[in-house]
PDB file of C-alpha atoms in Angstrom:
ATOM      1  CA  MET A   7     163.382  61.883  70.320  1.00  0.00           C
ATOM      2  CA  GLU A   8     161.924  59.707  73.118  1.00  0.00           C
ATOM      3  CA  VAL A   9     163.188  62.258  75.770  1.00  0.00           C
ATOM      4  CA  LEU A  10     161.552  65.232  73.752  1.00  0.00           C
ATOM      5  CA  ASP A  11     158.237  63.346  73.627  1.00  0.00           C
ATOM      6  CA  ILE A  12     158.355  62.696  77.367  1.00  0.00           C
ATOM      7  CA  ILE A  13     159.218  66.409  78.051  1.00  0.00           C
ATOM      8  CA  ARG A  14     156.354  67.530  75.882  1.00  0.00           C
ATOM      9  CA  LYS A  15     153.942  65.479  77.901  1.00  0.00           C
ATOM     10  CA  HIS A  16     155.327  67.015  81.000  1.00  0.00           C
ATOM     11  CA  VAL A  17     154.885  70.517  79.740  1.00  0.00           C
ATOM     12  CA  SER A  18     151.449  69.715  78.509  1.00  0.00           C
ATOM     13  CA  THR A  19     150.494  68.266  81.915  1.00  0.00           C
ATOM     14  CA  VAL A  20     151.884  71.172  83.872  1.00  0.00           C
ATOM     15  CA  THR A  21     150.625  73.881  81.687  1.00  0.00           C
ATOM     16  CA  GLY A  22     147.286  72.276  80.591  1.00  0.00           C
ATOM     17  CA  LEU A  23     148.362  73.284  77.046  1.00  0.00           C
ATOM     18  CA  ARG A  24     148.044  70.989  74.022  1.00  0.00           C
ATOM     19  CA  SER A  25     151.432  69.513  72.683  1.00  0.00           C
ATOM     20  CA  ASN A  26     150.911  71.696  69.460  1.00  0.00           C
ATOM     21  CA  PRO A  27     148.804  74.671  70.373  1.00  0.00           C
ATOM     22  CA  ASN A  28     147.858  77.411  67.903  1.00  0.00           C
ATOM     23  CA  VAL A  29     148.884  80.979  68.328  1.00  0.00           C
ATOM     24  CA  ARG A  30     145.794  82.159  70.082  1.00  0.00           C
ATOM     25  CA  GLU A  31     145.987  79.381  72.584  1.00  0.00           C
ATOM     26  CA  SER A  32     149.721  80.011  73.249  1.00  0.00           C
ATOM     27  CA  TRP A  33     149.212  83.798  74.118  1.00  0.00           C
ATOM     28  CA  GLU A  34     146.166  83.594  76.152  1.00  0.00           C
ATOM     29  CA  THR A  35     146.764  84.786  79.555  1.00  0.00           C
ATOM     30  CA  THR A  36     145.965  83.085  82.915  1.00  0.00           C
ATOM     31  CA  PRO A  37     146.248  84.145  86.647  1.00  0.00           C
ATOM     32  CA  ILE A  38     148.823  82.036  88.627  1.00  0.00           C
ATOM     33  CA  ARG A  39     149.643  82.119  92.270  1.00  0.00           C
ATOM     34  CA  GLN A  40     153.518  82.921  92.602  1.00  0.00           C
ATOM     35  CA  PHE A  41     153.773  80.250  95.332  1.00  0.00           C
ATOM     36  CA  TRP A  42     152.402  77.691  92.940  1.00  0.00           C
ATOM     37  CA  LEU A  43     154.580  78.842  90.095  1.00  0.00           C
ATOM     38  CA  ALA A  44     157.636  78.406  92.268  1.00  0.00           C
ATOM     39  CA  ARG A  45     156.633  74.811  93.122  1.00  0.00           C
ATOM     40  CA  VAL A  46     156.130  73.968  89.515  1.00  0.00           C
ATOM     41  CA  TYR A  47     159.499  75.419  88.472  1.00  0.00           C
ATOM     42  CA  VAL A  48     161.392  73.382  91.248  1.00  0.00           C
ATOM     43  CA  ALA A  49     159.429  70.286  90.404  1.00  0.00           C
ATOM     44  CA  SER A  50     160.335  70.662  86.761  1.00  0.00           C
ATOM     45  CA  ILE A  51     164.004  71.124  87.677  1.00  0.00           C
ATOM     46  CA  LEU A  52     163.854  67.797  89.677  1.00  0.00           C
ATOM     47  CA  TYR A  53     162.074  66.259  86.644  1.00  0.00           C
ATOM     48  CA  GLY A  54     164.828  67.213  84.396  1.00  0.00           C
ATOM     49  CA  TYR A  55     167.486  66.030  86.752  1.00  0.00           C
ATOM     50  CA  PHE A  56     165.636  62.569  86.991  1.00  0.00           C
ATOM     51  CA  LEU A  57     165.242  62.392  83.199  1.00  0.00           C
ATOM     52  CA  LYS A  58     168.772  62.936  82.581  1.00  0.00           C
ATOM     53  CA  SER A  59     169.873  60.086  85.005  1.00  0.00           C
ATOM     54  CA  VAL A  60     167.254  57.683  83.811  1.00  0.00           C
ATOM     55  CA  SER A  61     167.901  58.245  80.164  1.00  0.00           C
ATOM     56  CA  LEU A  62     171.668  57.495  80.638  1.00  0.00           C
ATOM     57  CA  ARG A  63     170.851  54.413  82.635  1.00  0.00           C
ATOM     58  CA  TYR A  64     168.419  53.335  80.047  1.00  0.00           C
ATOM     59  CA  ASN A  65     170.844  53.705  77.180  1.00  0.00           C
ATOM     60  CA  LEU A  66     173.497  51.826  79.183  1.00  0.00           C
ATOM     61  CA  GLU A  67     171.296  48.919  80.186  1.00  0.00           C
ATOM     62  CA  ARG A  68     169.863  48.698  76.551  1.00  0.00           C
ATOM     63  CA  SER A  69     173.215  48.593  75.002  1.00  0.00           C
ATOM     64  CA  LEU A  70     174.585  46.155  77.440  1.00  0.00           C
ATOM     65  CA  SER A  71     171.520  43.868  77.198  1.00  0.00           C
ATOM     66  CA  LEU A  72     171.475  43.759  73.470  1.00  0.00           C
ATOM     67  CA  SER A  73     175.174  43.198  73.010  1.00  0.00           C
ATOM     68  CA  ASP A  74     175.126  40.411  75.722  1.00  0.00           C
ATOM     69  CA  HIS A  75     172.321  38.865  74.080  1.00  0.00           C
ATOM     70  CA  ASP A  76     174.534  38.242  71.053  1.00  0.00           C
ATOM     71  CA  LEU A  77     177.224  36.885  73.125  1.00  0.00           C
ATOM     72  CA  HIS A  78     175.258  34.517  75.427  1.00  0.00           C
ATOM     73  CA  HIS A  79     172.325  33.612  73.060  1.00  0.00           C
ATOM     74  CA  GLY A  80     169.648  34.713  75.849  1.00  0.00           C
ATOM     75  CA  HIS A  81     170.972  32.811  78.876  1.00  0.00           C
ATOM     76  CA  LYS A  82     169.852  34.987  81.874  1.00  0.00           C
ATOM     77  CA  THR A  83     172.427  35.071  84.675  1.00  0.00           C
ATOM     78  CA  GLY A  84     172.014  38.386  86.483  1.00  0.00           C
ATOM     79  CA  PRO A  85     169.232  40.477  88.076  1.00  0.00           C
ATOM     80  CA  SER A  86     167.343  43.276  86.582  1.00  0.00           C
ATOM     81  CA  PHE A  87     168.608  46.824  86.888  1.00  0.00           C
ATOM     82  CA  GLN A  88     165.780  47.837  89.334  1.00  0.00           C
ATOM     83  CA  ASP A  89     166.656  44.838  91.580  1.00  0.00           C
ATOM     84  CA  MET A  90     170.305  45.905  91.582  1.00  0.00           C
ATOM     85  CA  TYR A  91     169.553  49.274  92.578  1.00  0.00           C
ATOM     86  CA  ARG A  92     167.156  48.301  95.538  1.00  0.00           C
ATOM     87  CA  SER A  93     169.961  46.007  96.906  1.00  0.00           C
ATOM     88  CA  GLY A  94     173.018  47.934  95.613  1.00  0.00           C
ATOM     89  CA  PRO A  95     174.793  51.164  96.126  1.00  0.00           C
ATOM     90  CA  LYS A  96     173.000  54.359  95.024  1.00  0.00           C
ATOM     91  CA  ASP A  97     175.796  55.254  92.717  1.00  0.00           C
ATOM     92  CA  VAL A  98     174.583  52.498  90.256  1.00  0.00           C
ATOM     93  CA  MET A  99     171.317  54.387  89.713  1.00  0.00           C
ATOM     94  CA  LEU A 100     172.987  57.700  89.678  1.00  0.00           C
ATOM     95  CA  GLY A 101     175.334  57.022  86.929  1.00  0.00           C
ATOM     96  CA  ASN A 102     178.901  57.204  88.495  1.00  0.00           C
ATOM     97  CA  LYS A 103     181.390  56.104  85.984  1.00  0.00           C
ATOM     98  CA  SER A 104     183.249  54.011  88.564  1.00  0.00           C
ATOM     99  CA  ASP A 105     180.332  51.625  88.801  1.00  0.00           C
ATOM    100  CA  ILE A 106     179.835  50.895  85.158  1.00  0.00           C
ATOM    101  CA  ARG A 107     181.654  47.672  85.501  1.00  0.00           C
ATOM    102  CA  SER A 108     179.551  46.548  88.361  1.00  0.00           C
ATOM    103  CA  VAL A 109     176.415  47.172  86.228  1.00  0.00           C
ATOM    104  CA  ARG A 110     177.905  45.338  83.554  1.00  0.00           C
ATOM    105  CA  ARG A 111     178.201  42.124  85.628  1.00  0.00           C
ATOM    106  CA  GLY A 112     174.852  42.477  87.044  1.00  0.00           C
ATOM    107  CA  LEU A 113     173.195  42.901  83.585  1.00  0.00           C
ATOM    108  CA  ILE A 114     175.014  39.988  81.811  1.00  0.00           C
ATOM    109  CA  GLY A 115     172.522  37.560  80.302  1.00  0.00           C
ATOM    110  CA  GLN A 116     169.400  39.536  80.010  1.00  0.00           C
ATOM    111  CA  GLU A 117     167.700  38.037  76.980  1.00  0.00           C
ATOM    112  CA  GLU A 118     164.643  40.394  76.720  1.00  0.00           C
ATOM    113  CA  GLU A 119     165.025  43.438  74.637  1.00  0.00           C
ATOM    114  CA  ILE A 120     164.420  46.522  76.781  1.00  0.00           C
ATOM    115  CA  GLU A 121     161.293  48.543  75.624  1.00  0.00           C
ATOM    116  CA  ASP A 122     161.254  52.177  74.878  1.00  0.00           C
ATOM    117  CA  LEU A 123     162.219  54.842  77.457  1.00  0.00           C
ATOM    118  CA  THR A 124     158.606  55.712  78.473  1.00  0.00           C
ATOM    119  CA  CYS A 125     157.926  52.102  79.286  1.00  0.00           C
ATOM    120  CA  TYR A 126     161.190  51.843  81.178  1.00  0.00           C
ATOM    121  CA  VAL A 127     160.421  54.826  83.386  1.00  0.00           C
ATOM    122  CA  THR A 128     156.834  53.851  84.198  1.00  0.00           C
ATOM    123  CA  GLY A 129     158.150  50.373  85.245  1.00  0.00           C
ATOM    124  CA  PHE A 130     160.258  51.912  87.959  1.00  0.00           C
ATOM    125  CA  HIS A 131     159.732  50.774  91.504  1.00  0.00           C
ATOM    126  CA  PRO A 132     158.218  53.724  93.477  1.00  0.00           C
ATOM    127  CA  GLY A 133     161.080  53.836  95.934  1.00  0.00           C
ATOM    128  CA  SER A 134     163.563  53.702  93.053  1.00  0.00           C
ATOM    129  CA  PHE A 135     161.714  56.444  91.204  1.00  0.00           C
ATOM    130  CA  GLU A 136     161.866  58.744  94.266  1.00  0.00           C
ATOM    131  CA  ARG A 137     165.519  58.203  95.008  1.00  0.00           C
ATOM    132  CA  CYS A 138     166.513  58.697  91.417  1.00  0.00           C
ATOM    133  CA  ALA A 139     164.792  62.050  91.346  1.00  0.00           C
ATOM    134  CA  LYS A 140     166.432  63.063  94.663  1.00  0.00           C
ATOM    135  CA  LEU A 141     169.357  65.554  94.420  1.00  0.00           C
ATOM    136  CA  ARG A 142     172.648  63.743  95.092  1.00  0.00           C
ATOM    137  CA  SER A 143     174.578  66.519  97.055  1.00  0.00           C
ATOM    138  CA  LYS A 144     173.914  69.167  99.467  1.00  0.00           C
ATOM    139  CA  GLU A 145     175.442  71.718  97.067  1.00  0.00           C
ATOM    140  CA  ALA A 146     172.881  70.854  94.353  1.00  0.00           C
ATOM    141  CA  VAL A 147     170.101  71.298  97.016  1.00  0.00           C
ATOM    142  CA  HIS A 148     171.370  74.745  97.925  1.00  0.00           C
ATOM    143  CA  LEU A 149     171.841  75.741  94.310  1.00  0.00           C
ATOM    144  CA  VAL A 150     168.227  75.016  93.360  1.00  0.00           C
ATOM    145  CA  GLU A 151     166.994  76.671  96.400  1.00  0.00           C
ATOM    146  CA  SER A 152     168.998  79.785  95.750  1.00  0.00           C
ATOM    147  CA  HIS A 153     168.033  79.918  92.205  1.00  0.00           C
ATOM    148  CA  SER A 154     164.345  79.423  93.006  1.00  0.00           C
ATOM    149  CA  ASN A 155     164.278  82.114  95.670  1.00  0.00           C
ATOM    150  CA  ALA A 156     166.023  84.626  93.328  1.00  0.00           C
ATOM    151  CA  LEU A 157     163.225  84.067  90.756  1.00  0.00           C
ATOM    152  CA  PHE A 158     160.229  83.817  93.091  1.00  0.00           C
ATOM    153  CA  GLY A 159     161.249  85.278  96.327  1.00  0.00           C
ATOM    154  CA  ASP A 160     161.852  83.689  99.685  1.00  0.00           C
ATOM    155  CA  GLY A 161     159.028  83.344 102.052  1.00  0.00           C
ATOM    156  CA  LYS A 162     161.240  83.759 105.032  1.00  0.00           C
ATOM    157  CA  SER A 163     162.369  87.196 103.847  1.00  0.00           C
ATOM    158  CA  GLY A 164     158.803  88.331 103.193  1.00  0.00           C
ATOM    159  CA  LEU A 165     159.325  88.713  99.436  1.00  0.00           C
ATOM    160  CA  SER A 166     156.387  86.285  98.807  1.00  0.00           C
ATOM    161  CA  GLN A 167     154.547  86.687 102.084  1.00  0.00           C
ATOM    162  CA  HIS A 168     151.318  87.598 100.352  1.00  0.00           C
ATOM    163  CA  ASP A 169     151.614  84.922  97.736  1.00  0.00           C
ATOM    164  CA  ASP A 170     150.961  87.471  94.943  1.00  0.00           C
ATOM    165  CA  VAL A 171     148.852  86.459  91.985  1.00  0.00           C
ATOM    166  CA  ILE A 172     150.489  87.194  88.647  1.00  0.00           C
ATOM    167  CA  VAL A 173     149.149  87.030  85.023  1.00  0.00           C
ATOM    168  CA  THR A 174     151.123  85.257  82.452  1.00  0.00           C
ATOM    169  CA  SER A 175     150.551  83.730  78.949  1.00  0.00           C
ATOM    170  CA  PHE A 176     150.656  79.949  78.509  1.00  0.00           C
ATOM    171  CA  SER A 177     153.475  80.541  76.049  1.00  0.00           C
ATOM    172  CA  SER A 178     155.528  82.166  78.790  1.00  0.00           C
ATOM    173  CA  LEU A 179     154.554  79.435  81.274  1.00  0.00           C
ATOM    174  CA  ARG A 180     155.743  76.774  78.747  1.00  0.00           C
ATOM    175  CA  ARG A 181     159.118  78.355  78.351  1.00  0.00           C
ATOM    176  CA  LEU A 182     159.505  78.608  82.104  1.00  0.00           C
ATOM    177  CA  VAL A 183     158.896  74.759  82.559  1.00  0.00           C
ATOM    178  CA  LEU A 184     161.261  74.012  79.563  1.00  0.00           C
ATOM    179  CA  GLU A 185     163.831  76.306  81.187  1.00  0.00           C
ATOM    180  CA  ALA A 186     163.578  74.375  84.519  1.00  0.00           C
ATOM    181  CA  VAL A 187     163.779  70.909  82.833  1.00  0.00           C
ATOM    182  CA  ALA A 188     166.948  72.099  80.949  1.00  0.00           C
ATOM    183  CA  PHE A 189     168.361  73.613  84.123  1.00  0.00           C
ATOM    184  CA  GLY A 190     167.741  70.110  85.959  1.00  0.00           C
ATOM    185  CA  SER A 191     169.491  68.260  83.111  1.00  0.00           C
ATOM    186  CA  PHE A 192     172.481  70.580  83.168  1.00  0.00           C
ATOM    187  CA  LEU A 193     172.598  70.444  86.995  1.00  0.00           C
ATOM    188  CA  TRP A 194     173.092  66.605  86.703  1.00  0.00           C
ATOM    189  CA  GLU A 195     175.876  66.790  84.246  1.00  0.00           C
ATOM    190  CA  THR A 196     177.682  69.536  86.128  1.00  0.00           C
ATOM    191  CA  GLU A 197     177.299  67.787  89.535  1.00  0.00           C
ATOM    192  CA  ASP A 198     178.738  64.606  87.998  1.00  0.00           C
ATOM    193  CA  TYR A 199     181.663  66.455  86.393  1.00  0.00           C
ATOM    194  CA  ILE A 200     182.468  68.463  89.459  1.00  0.00           C
ATOM    195  CA  ASP A 201     182.194  65.319  91.799  1.00  0.00           C
ATOM    196  CA  ASN A 202     185.119  63.738  89.940  1.00  0.00           C
ATOM    197  CA  VAL A 203     187.346  66.731  90.801  1.00  0.00           C
ATOM    198  CA  TYR A 204     186.022  67.788  94.221  1.00  0.00           C
ATOM    199  CA  LYS A 205     183.928  65.427  96.428  1.00  0.00           C
ATOM    200  CA  LEU A 206     180.682  66.944  96.980  1.00  0.00           C
ATOM    201  CA  LYS A 207     178.756  66.478 100.102  1.00  0.00           C
ATOM    202  CA  ASP A 208     176.104  63.677  99.847  1.00  0.00           C
ATOM    203  CA  GLN A 209     172.572  64.581 100.382  1.00  0.00           C
ATOM    204  CA  VAL A 210     171.329  62.286 103.214  1.00  0.00           C
ATOM    205  CA  VAL A 211     168.445  60.116 101.962  1.00  0.00           C
ATOM    206  CA  GLU A 212     165.828  59.928 104.752  1.00  0.00           C
TER     207      GLU A 212
END
């Protein structure tokens, strides 16, 4: 439910629509530049990708912290998760299964109970936030680019050269943003699954 609440806030922020709009508000139309719509779509894909990664990390850290609190009676012996990410391998943040044991060792002894997911996300270090939202593989980058170009056109080919203005309803805009968030979440899961079988090419972090 926490994830759904965060997604609702994202949709509301992007579309300017209230969380629970009435029928009249939902079907009101608005002019939107195609270029802007494409950027919103890609940003929402990355948001869904980020949210999937963070929610898994949050659930893991919370379960380990709470279970370890019962075992060690609150004796803190390890660094926080954000500290581990800043000084450790990127796979810790991105959720590779092979690093779960190293995360376990780093999290042992955390006595404080982790807050809700929203507080957890807002407490991220800016650099960690940016890196966690960055697509891990070159294949994922290519897929998002191709998918976006297929929907909105590629400026290089002249399909969106004039930056056309389209008219759409807020309801349609809301569905588009939700689709993008779901696509990003699915992309994270698929990328993680495929990488266990076929080594994907890492996206270079600049």
